[in-house]
PDB file of C-alpha atoms in Angstrom:
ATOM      1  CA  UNK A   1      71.219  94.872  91.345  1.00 90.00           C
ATOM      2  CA  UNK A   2      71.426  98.363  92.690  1.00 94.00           C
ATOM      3  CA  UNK A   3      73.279  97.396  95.831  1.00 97.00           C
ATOM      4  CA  UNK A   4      75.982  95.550  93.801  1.00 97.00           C
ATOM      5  CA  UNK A   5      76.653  98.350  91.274  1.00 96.00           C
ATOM      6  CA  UNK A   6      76.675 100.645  94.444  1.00 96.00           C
ATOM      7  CA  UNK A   7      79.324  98.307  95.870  1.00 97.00           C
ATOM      8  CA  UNK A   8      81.224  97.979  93.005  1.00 96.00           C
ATOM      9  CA  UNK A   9      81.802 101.501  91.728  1.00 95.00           C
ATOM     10  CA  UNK A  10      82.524 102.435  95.415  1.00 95.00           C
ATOM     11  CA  UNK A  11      85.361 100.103  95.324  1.00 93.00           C
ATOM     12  CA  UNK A  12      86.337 101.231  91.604  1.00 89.00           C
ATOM     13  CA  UNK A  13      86.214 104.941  92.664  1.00 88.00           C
ATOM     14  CA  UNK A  14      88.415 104.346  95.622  1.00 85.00           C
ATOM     15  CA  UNK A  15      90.907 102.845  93.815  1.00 82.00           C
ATOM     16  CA  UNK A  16      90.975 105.303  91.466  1.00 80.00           C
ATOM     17  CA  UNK A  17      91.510 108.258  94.378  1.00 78.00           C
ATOM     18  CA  UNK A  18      94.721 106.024  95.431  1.00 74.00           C
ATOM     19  CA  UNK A  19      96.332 105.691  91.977  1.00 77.00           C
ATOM     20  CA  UNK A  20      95.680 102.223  91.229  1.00 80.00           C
ATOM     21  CA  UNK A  21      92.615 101.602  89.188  1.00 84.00           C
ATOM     22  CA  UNK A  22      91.248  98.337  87.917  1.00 89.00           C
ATOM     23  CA  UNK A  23      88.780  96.174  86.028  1.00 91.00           C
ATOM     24  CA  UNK A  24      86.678  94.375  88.441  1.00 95.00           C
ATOM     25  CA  UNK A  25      87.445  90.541  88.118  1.00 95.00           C
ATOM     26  CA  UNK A  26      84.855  89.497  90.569  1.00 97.00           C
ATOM     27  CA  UNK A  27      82.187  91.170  92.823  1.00 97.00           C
ATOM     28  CA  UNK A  28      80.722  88.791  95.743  1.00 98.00           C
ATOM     29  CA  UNK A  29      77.500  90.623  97.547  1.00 98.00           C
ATOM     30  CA  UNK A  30      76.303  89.157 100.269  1.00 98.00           C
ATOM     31  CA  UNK A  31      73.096  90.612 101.023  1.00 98.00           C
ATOM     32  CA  UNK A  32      72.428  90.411 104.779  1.00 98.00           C
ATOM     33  CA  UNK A  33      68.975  92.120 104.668  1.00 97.00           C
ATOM     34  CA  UNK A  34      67.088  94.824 103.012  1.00 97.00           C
ATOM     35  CA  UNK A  35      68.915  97.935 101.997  1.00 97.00           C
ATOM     36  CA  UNK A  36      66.184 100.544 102.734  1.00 96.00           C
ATOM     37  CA  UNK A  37      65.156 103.273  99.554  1.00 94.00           C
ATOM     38  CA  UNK A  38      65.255 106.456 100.751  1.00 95.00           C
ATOM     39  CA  UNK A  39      67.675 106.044 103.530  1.00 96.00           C
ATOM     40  CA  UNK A  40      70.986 107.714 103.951  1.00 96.00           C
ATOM     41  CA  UNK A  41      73.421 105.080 103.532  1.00 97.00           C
ATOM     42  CA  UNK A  42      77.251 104.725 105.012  1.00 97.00           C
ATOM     43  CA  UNK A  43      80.042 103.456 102.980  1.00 97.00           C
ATOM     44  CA  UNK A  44      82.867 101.372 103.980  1.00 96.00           C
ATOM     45  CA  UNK A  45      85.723  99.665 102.201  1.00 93.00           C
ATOM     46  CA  UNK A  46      88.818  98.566 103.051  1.00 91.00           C
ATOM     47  CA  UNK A  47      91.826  97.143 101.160  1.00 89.00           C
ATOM     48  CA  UNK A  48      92.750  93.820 102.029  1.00 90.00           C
ATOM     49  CA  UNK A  49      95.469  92.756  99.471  1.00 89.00           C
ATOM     50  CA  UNK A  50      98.114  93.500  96.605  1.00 88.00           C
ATOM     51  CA  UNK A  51      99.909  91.783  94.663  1.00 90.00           C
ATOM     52  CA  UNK A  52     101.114  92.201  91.166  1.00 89.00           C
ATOM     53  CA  UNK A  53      98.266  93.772  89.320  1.00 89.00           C
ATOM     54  CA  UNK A  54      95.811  92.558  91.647  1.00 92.00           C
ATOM     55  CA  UNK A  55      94.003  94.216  93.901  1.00 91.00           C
ATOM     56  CA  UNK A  56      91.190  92.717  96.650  1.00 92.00           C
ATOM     57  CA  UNK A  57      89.086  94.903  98.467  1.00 93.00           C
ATOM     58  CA  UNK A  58      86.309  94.805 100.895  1.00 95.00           C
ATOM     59  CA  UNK A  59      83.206  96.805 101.647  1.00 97.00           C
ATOM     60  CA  UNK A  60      79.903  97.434 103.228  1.00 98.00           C
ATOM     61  CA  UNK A  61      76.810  99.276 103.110  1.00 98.00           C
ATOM     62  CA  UNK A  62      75.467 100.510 106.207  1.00 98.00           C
ATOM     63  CA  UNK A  63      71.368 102.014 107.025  1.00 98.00           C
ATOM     64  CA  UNK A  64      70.169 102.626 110.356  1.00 97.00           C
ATOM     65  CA  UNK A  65      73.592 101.610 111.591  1.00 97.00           C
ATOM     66  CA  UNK A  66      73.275  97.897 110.212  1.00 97.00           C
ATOM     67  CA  UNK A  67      75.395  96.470 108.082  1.00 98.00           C
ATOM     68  CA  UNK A  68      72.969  95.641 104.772  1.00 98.00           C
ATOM     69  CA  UNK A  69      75.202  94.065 102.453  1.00 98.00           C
ATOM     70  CA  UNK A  70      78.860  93.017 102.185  1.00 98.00           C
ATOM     71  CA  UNK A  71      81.261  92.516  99.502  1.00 97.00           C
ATOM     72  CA  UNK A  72      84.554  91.542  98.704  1.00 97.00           C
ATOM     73  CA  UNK A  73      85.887  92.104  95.222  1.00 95.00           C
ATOM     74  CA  UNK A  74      89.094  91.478  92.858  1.00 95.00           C
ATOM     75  CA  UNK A  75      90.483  94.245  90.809  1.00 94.00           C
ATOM     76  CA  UNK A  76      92.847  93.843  87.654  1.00 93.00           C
ATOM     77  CA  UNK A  77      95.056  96.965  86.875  1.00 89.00           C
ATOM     78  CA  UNK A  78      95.113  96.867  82.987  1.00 84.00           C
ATOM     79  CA  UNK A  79      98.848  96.776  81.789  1.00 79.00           C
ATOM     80  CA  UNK A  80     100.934 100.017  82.059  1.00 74.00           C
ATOM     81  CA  UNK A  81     100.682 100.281  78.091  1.00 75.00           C
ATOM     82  CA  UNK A  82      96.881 101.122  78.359  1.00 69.00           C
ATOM     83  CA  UNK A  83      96.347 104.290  77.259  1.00 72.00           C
ATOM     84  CA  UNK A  84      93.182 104.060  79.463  1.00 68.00           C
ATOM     85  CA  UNK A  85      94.998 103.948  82.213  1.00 64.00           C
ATOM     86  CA  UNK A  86      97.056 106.536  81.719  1.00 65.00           C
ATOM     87  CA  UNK A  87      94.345 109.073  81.104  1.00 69.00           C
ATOM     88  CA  UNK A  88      92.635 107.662  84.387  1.00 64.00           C
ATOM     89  CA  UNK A  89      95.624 108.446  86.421  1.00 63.00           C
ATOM     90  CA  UNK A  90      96.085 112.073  85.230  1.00 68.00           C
ATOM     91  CA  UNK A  91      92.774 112.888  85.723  1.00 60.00           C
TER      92      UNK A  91
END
């Protein structure tokens, strides 16, 4: 569970830092071995798509220079009426 909540508000912060924040639609983790405790770890995401208010992005968790886990993700940007929204983008 860790590694997946690591993943995912990863991917939420980033899209925060480039103005387009969203709800997280789907997370899928692929775990391609153990994620060590007590390890630094190395972040990596990428975006891969938008359209509309959809976003999909990809990242990775890295120990020991192997990739642990991967995950690719959908975003939803709540409508531009959200006052949630707009208090996350004037933060």
């Amino acid at each position: 569970g860790y590694v997946a909540a690591i993943l995912d508000q990863f991917m939420g912060m980033a899209q925060i830092l480039g103005k387009n924040p969203g709800m997280t639609g789907t997370l899928n983790v692929r775990y391609l071995r153990p994620t060590p405790l007590n390890t630094e770890l190395e972040l990596r995401g990428e975006l891969l798509s938008e359209e509309g208010r959809k976003t999909v992005v990809e990242a990775t968790i890295v120990a020991n220079g192997e990739v642990t886990a991967s995950c690719e993700a959908l975003f939803i940007r709540p409508s531009e009426n959200n006052p949630a929204l707009r208090k996350l983008l004037s933060t």
